[in-house]
PDB file of C-alpha atoms in Angstrom:
ATOM      1  CA  MET A   1       0.056  -0.116   0.007  1.00 70.00           C
ATOM      2  CA  GLU A   2       1.515   3.460  -1.107  1.00 74.00           C
ATOM      3  CA  LEU A   3       0.587   6.200   1.338  1.00 73.00           C
ATOM      4  CA  ASN A   4       1.240   9.993   0.469  1.00 83.00           C
ATOM      5  CA  ILE A   5       3.671  11.249   2.816  1.00 84.00           C
ATOM      6  CA  GLU A   6       2.619  14.916   2.030  1.00 91.00           C
ATOM      7  CA  ILE A   7      -0.944  14.648   3.704  1.00 92.00           C
ATOM      8  CA  PRO A   8       0.204  15.544   7.041  1.00 90.00           C
ATOM      9  CA  ARG A   9       2.285  18.202   6.119  1.00 93.00           C
ATOM     10  CA  LYS A  10      -0.648  19.675   4.001  1.00 95.00           C
ATOM     11  CA  ILE A  11      -3.109  19.284   6.848  1.00 95.00           C
ATOM     12  CA  SER A  12      -0.866  21.240   8.981  1.00 94.00           C
ATOM     13  CA  LEU A  13      -0.137  24.026   6.586  1.00 96.00           C
ATOM     14  CA  ALA A  14      -3.798  24.189   5.578  1.00 97.00           C
ATOM     15  CA  TYR A  15      -4.680  24.613   9.423  1.00 97.00           C
ATOM     16  CA  GLY A  16      -2.237  27.051   9.825  1.00 96.00           C
ATOM     17  CA  ALA A  17      -3.626  29.022   7.150  1.00 97.00           C
ATOM     18  CA  ALA A  18      -6.952  28.600   8.138  1.00 98.00           C
ATOM     19  CA  CYS A  19      -6.244  30.088  11.503  1.00 98.00           C
ATOM     20  CA  LYS A  20      -4.144  33.100  10.299  1.00 98.00           C
ATOM     21  CA  GLY A  21      -6.941  35.463  10.318  1.00 97.00           C
ATOM     22  CA  LEU A  22      -8.348  34.804  13.756  1.00 98.00           C
ATOM     23  CA  CYS A  23      -4.978  34.506  15.346  1.00 98.00           C
ATOM     24  CA  ARG A  24      -4.410  38.088  13.770  1.00 98.00           C
ATOM     25  CA  GLU A  25      -7.750  39.242  14.931  1.00 97.00           C
ATOM     26  CA  LEU A  26      -7.150  37.932  18.526  1.00 96.00           C
ATOM     27  CA  ASP A  27      -3.430  39.299  18.415  1.00 96.00           C
ATOM     28  CA  LEU A  28      -2.476  35.651  19.584  1.00 97.00           C
ATOM     29  CA  PRO A  29       0.592  33.845  17.850  1.00 97.00           C
ATOM     30  CA  GLN A  30      -0.392  30.481  16.347  1.00 97.00           C
ATOM     31  CA  THR A  31       1.152  28.753  18.860  1.00 97.00           C
ATOM     32  CA  ALA A  32      -0.571  30.283  22.029  1.00 97.00           C
ATOM     33  CA  PHE A  33      -3.718  29.896  20.135  1.00 98.00           C
ATOM     34  CA  ASP A  34      -2.795  26.152  19.553  1.00 97.00           C
ATOM     35  CA  ILE A  35      -2.303  25.874  23.397  1.00 97.00           C
ATOM     36  CA  LEU A  36      -5.704  27.153  24.294  1.00 97.00           C
ATOM     37  CA  MET A  37      -7.493  25.278  21.802  1.00 97.00           C
ATOM     38  CA  PHE A  38      -5.457  21.949  23.255  1.00 97.00           C
ATOM     39  CA  LEU A  39      -6.481  22.806  26.817  1.00 98.00           C
ATOM     40  CA  GLY A  40     -10.197  23.779  25.755  1.00 97.00           C
ATOM     41  CA  ASN A  41     -10.510  20.434  23.818  1.00 97.00           C
ATOM     42  CA  ASN A  42      -8.788  18.300  26.166  1.00 97.00           C
ATOM     43  CA  PRO A  43      -9.503  18.795  29.491  1.00 94.00           C
ATOM     44  CA  ALA A  44      -7.899  15.579  30.805  1.00 95.00           C
ATOM     45  CA  TYR A  45      -4.546  16.991  29.973  1.00 96.00           C
ATOM     46  CA  LYS A  46      -3.434  19.948  32.224  1.00 96.00           C
ATOM     47  CA  THR A  47       0.038  20.255  31.962  1.00 96.00           C
ATOM     48  CA  ALA A  48       2.747  22.184  29.784  1.00 95.00           C
ATOM     49  CA  SER A  49       4.604  18.816  29.546  1.00 95.00           C
ATOM     50  CA  GLU A  50       1.355  16.773  28.450  1.00 96.00           C
ATOM     51  CA  ILE A  51       1.388  19.566  25.598  1.00 96.00           C
ATOM     52  CA  VAL A  52       4.692  19.085  24.725  1.00 96.00           C
ATOM     53  CA  GLU A  53       4.238  15.359  24.496  1.00 95.00           C
ATOM     54  CA  LEU A  54       0.984  15.121  22.676  1.00 95.00           C
ATOM     55  CA  ARG A  55       1.194  18.357  20.319  1.00 93.00           C
ATOM     56  CA  HIS A  56       5.046  17.961  19.723  1.00 92.00           C
ATOM     57  CA  ILE A  57       5.703  21.781  20.401  1.00 94.00           C
ATOM     58  CA  LYS A  58       9.140  22.459  21.808  1.00 96.00           C
ATOM     59  CA  ALA A  59       9.149  23.135  25.714  1.00 95.00           C
ATOM     60  CA  ASN A  60      10.794  26.443  25.399  1.00 96.00           C
ATOM     61  CA  LEU A  61       7.987  27.542  23.030  1.00 96.00           C
ATOM     62  CA  ILE A  62       5.173  26.091  25.316  1.00 96.00           C
ATOM     63  CA  SER A  63       6.664  28.104  28.195  1.00 96.00           C
ATOM     64  CA  VAL A  64       6.975  31.214  26.502  1.00 97.00           C
ATOM     65  CA  HIS A  65       3.387  31.274  25.275  1.00 98.00           C
ATOM     66  CA  VAL A  66       1.853  29.762  28.354  1.00 97.00           C
ATOM     67  CA  GLU A  67       3.597  32.578  30.187  1.00 97.00           C
ATOM     68  CA  ARG A  68       1.914  35.260  27.623  1.00 97.00           C
ATOM     69  CA  LEU A  69      -1.569  33.560  27.984  1.00 98.00           C
ATOM     70  CA  VAL A  70      -1.179  33.918  31.770  1.00 98.00           C
ATOM     71  CA  GLN A  71      -0.354  37.541  31.773  1.00 98.00           C
ATOM     72  CA  GLU A  72      -2.807  38.116  29.403  1.00 97.00           C
ATOM     73  CA  GLY A  73      -5.562  36.361  31.391  1.00 98.00           C
ATOM     74  CA  TYR A  74      -6.186  33.504  29.326  1.00 98.00           C
ATOM     75  CA  LEU A  75      -4.809  30.888  31.667  1.00 98.00           C
ATOM     76  CA  ILE A  76      -4.297  30.452  35.067  1.00 98.00           C
ATOM     77  CA  ARG A  77      -1.905  27.861  36.903  1.00 97.00           C
ATOM     78  CA  ARG A  78      -2.375  25.736  39.897  1.00 96.00           C
ATOM     79  CA  PRO A  79      -0.411  23.277  41.773  1.00 95.00           C
ATOM     80  CA  SER A  80      -1.252  19.815  41.042  1.00 92.00           C
ATOM     81  CA  PRO A  81      -3.350  18.138  43.930  1.00 92.00           C
ATOM     82  CA  THR A  82      -1.738  14.624  42.976  1.00 91.00           C
ATOM     83  CA  ASP A  83       1.943  15.714  42.413  1.00 90.00           C
ATOM     84  CA  ARG A  84       3.481  18.718  43.913  1.00 89.00           C
ATOM     85  CA  ARG A  85       6.122  18.909  41.486  1.00 92.00           C
ATOM     86  CA  LYS A  86       3.583  19.572  38.681  1.00 93.00           C
ATOM     87  CA  THR A  87       1.630  22.650  37.753  1.00 96.00           C
ATOM     88  CA  GLU A  88      -1.798  22.514  35.978  1.00 97.00           C
ATOM     89  CA  LEU A  89      -3.174  24.869  33.480  1.00 98.00           C
ATOM     90  CA  PHE A  90      -6.727  26.198  33.410  1.00 97.00           C
ATOM     91  CA  CYS A  91      -8.523  28.288  30.594  1.00 98.00           C
ATOM     92  CA  THR A  92     -10.090  31.224  32.379  1.00 98.00           C
ATOM     93  CA  GLU A  93     -13.564  33.007  31.492  1.00 98.00           C
ATOM     94  CA  LYS A  94     -11.795  35.132  29.094  1.00 98.00           C
ATOM     95  CA  ALA A  95     -10.542  32.293  26.898  1.00 98.00           C
ATOM     96  CA  LEU A  96     -13.939  30.870  26.571  1.00 98.00           C
ATOM     97  CA  PRO A  97     -14.717  33.105  23.566  1.00 98.00           C
ATOM     98  CA  VAL A  98     -11.569  32.574  21.942  1.00 98.00           C
ATOM     99  CA  ILE A  99     -12.176  28.689  22.308  1.00 98.00           C
ATOM    100  CA  ARG A 100     -15.753  28.848  21.054  1.00 98.00           C
ATOM    101  CA  ARG A 101     -14.811  30.702  17.824  1.00 98.00           C
ATOM    102  CA  GLY A 102     -11.679  28.163  17.648  1.00 98.00           C
ATOM    103  CA  ARG A 103     -13.922  25.316  17.674  1.00 98.00           C
ATOM    104  CA  GLN A 104     -16.088  26.876  15.083  1.00 98.00           C
ATOM    105  CA  LEU A 105     -13.265  27.559  12.827  1.00 98.00           C
ATOM    106  CA  GLN A 106     -12.094  23.626  13.391  1.00 98.00           C
ATOM    107  CA  ALA A 107     -15.571  22.617  12.342  1.00 98.00           C
ATOM    108  CA  ASP A 108     -15.506  24.785   9.322  1.00 98.00           C
ATOM    109  CA  PHE A 109     -12.016  23.199   8.789  1.00 98.00           C
ATOM    110  CA  LEU A 110     -12.881  19.705   8.971  1.00 96.00           C
ATOM    111  CA  GLU A 111     -15.960  20.443   6.586  1.00 96.00           C
ATOM    112  CA  LYS A 112     -13.466  21.827   4.157  1.00 97.00           C
ATOM    113  CA  VAL A 113     -11.298  18.865   4.346  1.00 96.00           C
ATOM    114  CA  PHE A 114     -14.144  16.437   3.953  1.00 96.00           C
ATOM    115  CA  ALA A 115     -15.823  18.240   1.290  1.00 97.00           C
ATOM    116  CA  ASP A 116     -17.693  16.118  -1.478  1.00 97.00           C
ATOM    117  CA  THR A 117     -17.633  13.074   0.933  1.00 97.00           C
ATOM    118  CA  ASP A 118     -20.693  11.500   2.131  1.00 97.00           C
ATOM    119  CA  GLN A 119     -21.572  10.540   5.666  1.00 96.00           C
ATOM    120  CA  GLU A 120     -21.041   7.042   5.117  1.00 97.00           C
ATOM    121  CA  THR A 121     -17.423   7.759   3.987  1.00 97.00           C
ATOM    122  CA  ARG A 122     -16.946  10.080   6.741  1.00 96.00           C
ATOM    123  CA  ARG A 123     -17.906   7.431   9.418  1.00 97.00           C
ATOM    124  CA  ALA A 124     -15.987   4.766   7.601  1.00 97.00           C
ATOM    125  CA  PHE A 125     -12.941   7.008   7.635  1.00 96.00           C
ATOM    126  CA  ALA A 126     -13.620   7.614  11.491  1.00 96.00           C
ATOM    127  CA  SER A 127     -13.715   3.796  12.139  1.00 97.00           C
ATOM    128  CA  LEU A 128     -10.580   3.230  10.150  1.00 96.00           C
ATOM    129  CA  MET A 129      -8.751   5.932  12.253  1.00 95.00           C
ATOM    130  CA  ARG A 130      -9.962   4.188  15.518  1.00 97.00           C
ATOM    131  CA  ARG A 131      -8.925   0.842  14.286  1.00 97.00           C
ATOM    132  CA  ILE A 132      -5.415   2.243  13.438  1.00 95.00           C
ATOM    133  CA  GLU A 133      -5.042   3.635  16.863  1.00 94.00           C
ATOM    134  CA  GLU A 134      -5.857   0.482  18.334  1.00 96.00           C
ATOM    135  CA  ASN A 135      -3.413  -1.301  16.382  1.00 96.00           C
ATOM    136  CA  LEU A 136      -0.691   1.224  17.191  1.00 95.00           C
ATOM    137  CA  ASP A 137      -1.376   0.897  20.800  1.00 94.00           C
ATOM    138  CA  THR A 138      -0.988  -2.718  20.571  1.00 95.00           C
ATOM    139  CA  ILE A 139       2.181  -2.110  18.859  1.00 96.00           C
ATOM    140  CA  LEU A 140       3.490   0.066  21.496  1.00 94.00           C
ATOM    141  CA  GLU A 141       2.562  -2.210  24.134  1.00 93.00           C
ATOM    142  CA  GLY A 142       4.768  -4.757  22.517  1.00 86.00           C
ATOM    143  CA  LYS A 143       2.101  -7.389  21.796  1.00 64.00           C
TER     144      LYS A 143
END
């Protein structure tokens, strides 16, 4: 099976282009916007190290942008109740309209990505992606 290695890069470039106008309007760098969206869309993940691991953004960039988001009132830091060495990040009320608009942007982007595909094809794609993820988990667990 031949896979096009350009697809992940093109998705990233197209998503960045889709975000450009909103980021400019909000006066937020793309990385800061990505951090807010990650925290807003994934409440189970609360630390900078989780953002680094899951979003593959360099730790120094996360640090700089988290500090900016805290200073501008979009995020607050709290000590982790389970690990005193960790600090958890939480979106503030000020971040909620940004996240709401970001979610709409993401929904619109997905509609464009899946343009001219029917619901059956979309469901099949989602099912295939879940199966691939399960298979990857199995590989990573060494089974």
